Amino acid sequence: MTSRKMLWTAAAGVTAVTALTLRRLQTGRSSATAEDRWLSVTINRGPGDIEPEKLPSPLREYGDRIETRIRPAPGDRGTELAVRLRDPQPEVTHSLPARLTGHDPRQDLRRALREAKAMLETGEVMQPDTPPTTHDTPGGKLVGLLSRRAGGEGVL
């Protein structure tokens, strides 16, 4: 592909994303608002083993600020534990910059949900002994950024 075609393709992509963002801002809603999204994990335990009143401390600390749903996982593969924040959060807290900088309130809830899964399955939360080794190079900075983001999102 020539550089001219690449430039036009990139410009078309930016235009499409900009149009979608403007449309969402004008209508005041996105395809799925943060309030109606459940964050869930599958736990390798039976549904009867998990009681809503006795959730592990990472989730128990949220108290009445979260809704909890416990049900059998599809395919008889354990239990699905789902949580979501009760109060609506400002839309700006769900933006990509907020997520990348760690200012999305759902990141802490995701972390608490992962820790609760570990507590229910093994009785402890395993932590790495050392942080990932990175060097002060462009690649090392990228690995550092992705590692920090993975802590809140759970994925790279």
PDB file of C-alpha atoms in Angstrom:
ATOM      1  CA  MET A   1       0.000   0.000   0.000  1.00  0.00           C
ATOM      2  CA  THR A   2       1.388   3.381  -0.918  1.00  0.00           C
ATOM      3  CA  SER A   3       1.864   6.079   1.658  1.00  0.00           C
ATOM      4  CA  ARG A   4      -0.902   8.132   0.056  1.00  0.00           C
ATOM      5  CA  LYS A   5      -3.413   5.272   0.420  1.00  0.00           C
ATOM      6  CA  MET A   6      -2.304   4.718   3.996  1.00  0.00           C
ATOM      7  CA  LEU A   7      -2.829   8.392   4.761  1.00  0.00           C
ATOM      8  CA  TRP A   8      -6.348   8.354   3.267  1.00  0.00           C
ATOM      9  CA  THR A   9      -7.215   5.164   5.151  1.00  0.00           C
ATOM     10  CA  ALA A  10      -6.053   6.669   8.437  1.00  0.00           C
ATOM     11  CA  ALA A  11      -7.972   9.883   7.753  1.00  0.00           C
ATOM     12  CA  ALA A  12     -11.147   7.895   7.024  1.00  0.00           C
ATOM     13  CA  GLY A  13     -10.735   5.979  10.284  1.00  0.00           C
ATOM     14  CA  VAL A  14     -10.264   9.153  12.319  1.00  0.00           C
ATOM     15  CA  THR A  15     -13.306  10.701  10.632  1.00  0.00           C
ATOM     16  CA  ALA A  16     -15.478   7.683  11.425  1.00  0.00           C
ATOM     17  CA  VAL A  17     -14.418   7.605  15.078  1.00  0.00           C
ATOM     18  CA  THR A  18     -14.959  11.360  15.405  1.00  0.00           C
ATOM     19  CA  ALA A  19     -18.457  11.091  13.886  1.00  0.00           C
ATOM     20  CA  LEU A  20     -19.379   8.243  16.237  1.00  0.00           C
ATOM     21  CA  THR A  21     -18.084  10.156  19.266  1.00  0.00           C
ATOM     22  CA  LEU A  22     -19.995  13.296  18.296  1.00  0.00           C
ATOM     23  CA  ARG A  23     -23.186  11.294  17.778  1.00  0.00           C
ATOM     24  CA  ARG A  24     -22.832   9.745  21.238  1.00  0.00           C
ATOM     25  CA  LEU A  25     -22.210  13.153  22.797  1.00  0.00           C
ATOM     26  CA  GLN A  26     -25.250  14.648  21.046  1.00  0.00           C
ATOM     27  CA  THR A  27     -27.591  11.842  22.090  1.00  0.00           C
ATOM     28  CA  GLY A  28     -26.081  11.703  25.570  1.00  0.00           C
ATOM     29  CA  ARG A  29     -25.713   7.942  25.546  1.00  0.00           C
ATOM     30  CA  SER A  30     -23.452   5.210  24.301  1.00  0.00           C
ATOM     31  CA  SER A  31     -24.304   1.702  23.176  1.00  0.00           C
ATOM     32  CA  ALA A  32     -24.068   0.375  26.747  1.00  0.00           C
ATOM     33  CA  THR A  33     -23.904   2.740  29.655  1.00  0.00           C
ATOM     34  CA  ALA A  34     -21.604   1.997  32.560  1.00  0.00           C
ATOM     35  CA  GLU A  35     -24.559   1.752  34.932  1.00  0.00           C
ATOM     36  CA  ASP A  36     -26.090  -1.225  33.154  1.00  0.00           C
ATOM     37  CA  ARG A  37     -22.865  -3.205  32.749  1.00  0.00           C
ATOM     38  CA  TRP A  38     -22.232  -6.108  35.064  1.00  0.00           C
ATOM     39  CA  LEU A  39     -18.646  -7.127  35.741  1.00  0.00           C
ATOM     40  CA  SER A  40     -18.497 -10.887  36.196  1.00  0.00           C
ATOM     41  CA  VAL A  41     -16.143 -13.778  36.835  1.00  0.00           C
ATOM     42  CA  THR A  42     -16.643 -17.527  36.868  1.00  0.00           C
ATOM     43  CA  ILE A  43     -15.638 -19.121  40.145  1.00  0.00           C
ATOM     44  CA  ASN A  44     -14.695 -22.770  40.411  1.00  0.00           C
ATOM     45  CA  ARG A  45     -17.155 -23.482  43.240  1.00  0.00           C
ATOM     46  CA  GLY A  46     -20.791 -24.496  43.443  1.00  0.00           C
ATOM     47  CA  PRO A  47     -23.509 -21.822  43.671  1.00  0.00           C
ATOM     48  CA  GLY A  48     -24.412 -23.008  47.170  1.00  0.00           C
ATOM     49  CA  ASP A  49     -20.845 -22.376  48.386  1.00  0.00           C
ATOM     50  CA  ILE A  50     -21.049 -18.602  47.819  1.00  0.00           C
ATOM     51  CA  GLU A  51     -23.311 -16.513  50.002  1.00  0.00           C
ATOM     52  CA  PRO A  52     -24.029 -12.850  49.178  1.00  0.00           C
ATOM     53  CA  GLU A  53     -23.722 -11.867  52.859  1.00  0.00           C
ATOM     54  CA  LYS A  54     -20.305 -13.521  53.185  1.00  0.00           C
ATOM     55  CA  LEU A  55     -18.399 -12.197  50.188  1.00  0.00           C
ATOM     56  CA  PRO A  56     -14.620 -11.842  50.594  1.00  0.00           C
ATOM     57  CA  SER A  57     -13.260  -8.561  51.947  1.00  0.00           C
ATOM     58  CA  PRO A  58     -12.372  -6.940  48.594  1.00  0.00           C
ATOM     59  CA  LEU A  59     -16.083  -6.871  47.666  1.00  0.00           C
ATOM     60  CA  ARG A  60     -17.466  -6.597  51.186  1.00  0.00           C
ATOM     61  CA  GLU A  61     -15.717  -3.223  51.523  1.00  0.00           C
ATOM     62  CA  TYR A  62     -18.041  -1.814  48.849  1.00  0.00           C
ATOM     63  CA  GLY A  63     -21.077  -2.518  51.053  1.00  0.00           C
ATOM     64  CA  ASP A  64     -24.300  -1.087  49.616  1.00  0.00           C
ATOM     65  CA  ARG A  65     -22.490   0.753  46.816  1.00  0.00           C
ATOM     66  CA  ILE A  66     -22.636  -2.366  44.618  1.00  0.00           C
ATOM     67  CA  GLU A  67     -25.267  -4.821  43.435  1.00  0.00           C
ATOM     68  CA  THR A  68     -24.315  -8.484  43.480  1.00  0.00           C
ATOM     69  CA  ARG A  69     -25.672 -11.345  41.404  1.00  0.00           C
ATOM     70  CA  ILE A  70     -24.756 -14.993  42.033  1.00  0.00           C
ATOM     71  CA  ARG A  71     -25.959 -17.759  39.721  1.00  0.00           C
ATOM     72  CA  PRO A  72     -24.789 -21.053  38.248  1.00  0.00           C
ATOM     73  CA  ALA A  73     -22.284 -20.611  35.431  1.00  0.00           C
ATOM     74  CA  PRO A  74     -23.282 -21.853  31.976  1.00  0.00           C
ATOM     75  CA  GLY A  75     -22.452 -25.468  31.269  1.00  0.00           C
ATOM     76  CA  ASP A  76     -22.356 -26.421  34.964  1.00  0.00           C
ATOM     77  CA  ARG A  77     -18.856 -24.947  35.247  1.00  0.00           C
ATOM     78  CA  GLY A  78     -19.046 -23.353  38.662  1.00  0.00           C
ATOM     79  CA  THR A  79     -20.666 -20.107  39.733  1.00  0.00           C
ATOM     80  CA  GLU A  80     -20.938 -16.760  38.039  1.00  0.00           C
ATOM     81  CA  LEU A  81     -20.366 -13.840  40.400  1.00  0.00           C
ATOM     82  CA  ALA A  82     -21.374 -10.493  38.912  1.00  0.00           C
ATOM     83  CA  VAL A  83     -21.227  -7.016  40.434  1.00  0.00           C
ATOM     84  CA  ARG A  84     -21.965  -3.464  39.330  1.00  0.00           C
ATOM     85  CA  LEU A  85     -21.936  -0.014  40.888  1.00  0.00           C
ATOM     86  CA  ARG A  86     -25.358   1.177  42.069  1.00  0.00           C
ATOM     87  CA  ASP A  87     -24.838   4.912  41.575  1.00  0.00           C
ATOM     88  CA  PRO A  88     -24.299   6.338  38.100  1.00  0.00           C
ATOM     89  CA  GLN A  89     -20.804   7.697  37.543  1.00  0.00           C
ATOM     90  CA  PRO A  90     -20.001  10.797  35.485  1.00  0.00           C
ATOM     91  CA  GLU A  91     -19.497   9.878  31.828  1.00  0.00           C
ATOM     92  CA  VAL A  92     -16.004  11.398  31.825  1.00  0.00           C
ATOM     93  CA  THR A  93     -14.821   8.750  34.302  1.00  0.00           C
ATOM     94  CA  HIS A  94     -15.483   6.063  31.671  1.00  0.00           C
ATOM     95  CA  SER A  95     -13.450   7.690  28.910  1.00  0.00           C
ATOM     96  CA  LEU A  96     -10.335   6.106  27.465  1.00  0.00           C
ATOM     97  CA  PRO A  97      -8.002   8.671  29.096  1.00  0.00           C
ATOM     98  CA  ALA A  98      -9.621   8.002  32.489  1.00  0.00           C
ATOM     99  CA  ARG A  99      -9.154   4.274  32.013  1.00  0.00           C
ATOM    100  CA  LEU A 100      -5.530   4.623  30.929  1.00  0.00           C
ATOM    101  CA  THR A 101      -4.659   6.898  33.856  1.00  0.00           C
ATOM    102  CA  GLY A 102      -6.489   4.726  36.395  1.00  0.00           C
ATOM    103  CA  HIS A 103      -9.320   7.176  37.193  1.00  0.00           C
ATOM    104  CA  ASP A 104     -12.210   4.911  36.144  1.00  0.00           C
ATOM    105  CA  PRO A 105     -14.066   3.828  39.324  1.00  0.00           C
ATOM    106  CA  ARG A 106     -14.863   0.487  37.728  1.00  0.00           C
ATOM    107  CA  GLN A 107     -11.149  -0.415  37.680  1.00  0.00           C
ATOM    108  CA  ASP A 108     -11.095  -0.729  41.462  1.00  0.00           C
ATOM    109  CA  LEU A 109     -14.264  -2.817  41.305  1.00  0.00           C
ATOM    110  CA  ARG A 110     -12.691  -5.078  38.655  1.00  0.00           C
ATOM    111  CA  ARG A 111      -9.641  -5.528  40.861  1.00  0.00           C
ATOM    112  CA  ALA A 112     -11.831  -6.312  43.887  1.00  0.00           C
ATOM    113  CA  LEU A 113     -13.806  -8.843  41.850  1.00  0.00           C
ATOM    114  CA  ARG A 114     -10.624 -10.619  40.704  1.00  0.00           C
ATOM    115  CA  GLU A 115      -9.302 -10.664  44.265  1.00  0.00           C
ATOM    116  CA  ALA A 116     -12.636 -12.036  45.533  1.00  0.00           C
ATOM    117  CA  LYS A 117     -12.436 -14.809  42.925  1.00  0.00           C
ATOM    118  CA  ALA A 118      -8.942 -15.719  44.135  1.00  0.00           C
ATOM    119  CA  MET A 119     -10.070 -15.676  47.776  1.00  0.00           C
ATOM    120  CA  LEU A 120     -13.080 -17.905  47.053  1.00  0.00           C
ATOM    121  CA  GLU A 121     -11.063 -20.404  44.998  1.00  0.00           C
ATOM    122  CA  THR A 122      -7.751 -20.582  46.873  1.00  0.00           C
ATOM    123  CA  GLY A 123      -8.158 -18.636  50.110  1.00  0.00           C
ATOM    124  CA  GLU A 124      -5.521 -16.047  49.196  1.00  0.00           C
ATOM    125  CA  VAL A 125      -4.631 -13.449  46.586  1.00  0.00           C
ATOM    126  CA  MET A 126      -1.353 -14.238  44.877  1.00  0.00           C
ATOM    127  CA  GLN A 127       0.868 -11.233  44.164  1.00  0.00           C
ATOM    128  CA  PRO A 128       3.982 -11.222  41.970  1.00  0.00           C
ATOM    129  CA  ASP A 129       7.234 -11.143  43.928  1.00  0.00           C
ATOM    130  CA  THR A 130       8.752  -8.499  41.677  1.00  0.00           C
ATOM    131  CA  PRO A 131       7.326  -6.038  39.184  1.00  0.00           C
ATOM    132  CA  PRO A 132       8.013  -6.691  35.490  1.00  0.00           C
ATOM    133  CA  THR A 133      11.505  -5.745  34.416  1.00  0.00           C
ATOM    134  CA  THR A 134      11.460  -2.773  32.098  1.00  0.00           C
ATOM    135  CA  HIS A 135      14.227  -0.648  30.689  1.00  0.00           C
ATOM    136  CA  ASP A 136      14.186   3.040  29.843  1.00  0.00           C
ATOM    137  CA  THR A 137      13.618   2.355  26.153  1.00  0.00           C
ATOM    138  CA  PRO A 138      10.512   2.929  24.025  1.00  0.00           C
ATOM    139  CA  GLY A 139       9.641  -0.780  24.280  1.00  0.00           C
ATOM    140  CA  GLY A 140      10.258  -0.805  28.027  1.00  0.00           C
ATOM    141  CA  LYS A 141       8.031   2.234  28.507  1.00  0.00           C
ATOM    142  CA  LEU A 142       5.281   0.502  26.520  1.00  0.00           C
ATOM    143  CA  VAL A 143       5.585  -2.635  28.674  1.00  0.00           C
ATOM    144  CA  GLY A 144       5.423  -0.456  31.808  1.00  0.00           C
ATOM    145  CA  LEU A 145       2.293   1.335  30.572  1.00  0.00           C
ATOM    146  CA  LEU A 146       0.572  -1.922  29.655  1.00  0.00           C
ATOM    147  CA  SER A 147       1.523  -3.508  32.984  1.00  0.00           C
ATOM    148  CA  ARG A 148       0.015  -0.604  34.930  1.00  0.00           C
ATOM    149  CA  ARG A 149      -3.148  -0.758  32.816  1.00  0.00           C
ATOM    150  CA  ALA A 150      -3.459  -4.530  33.292  1.00  0.00           C
ATOM    151  CA  GLY A 151      -3.668  -4.036  37.055  1.00  0.00           C
ATOM    152  CA  GLY A 152      -6.919  -2.101  36.729  1.00  0.00           C
ATOM    153  CA  GLU A 153      -8.424  -3.715  33.673  1.00  0.00           C
ATOM    154  CA  GLY A 154      -7.263  -7.271  34.165  1.00  0.00           C
ATOM    155  CA  VAL A 155      -6.077  -7.534  30.576  1.00  0.00           C
ATOM    156  CA  LEU A 156      -3.355  -5.976  28.456  1.00  0.00           C
TER     157      LEU A 156
END
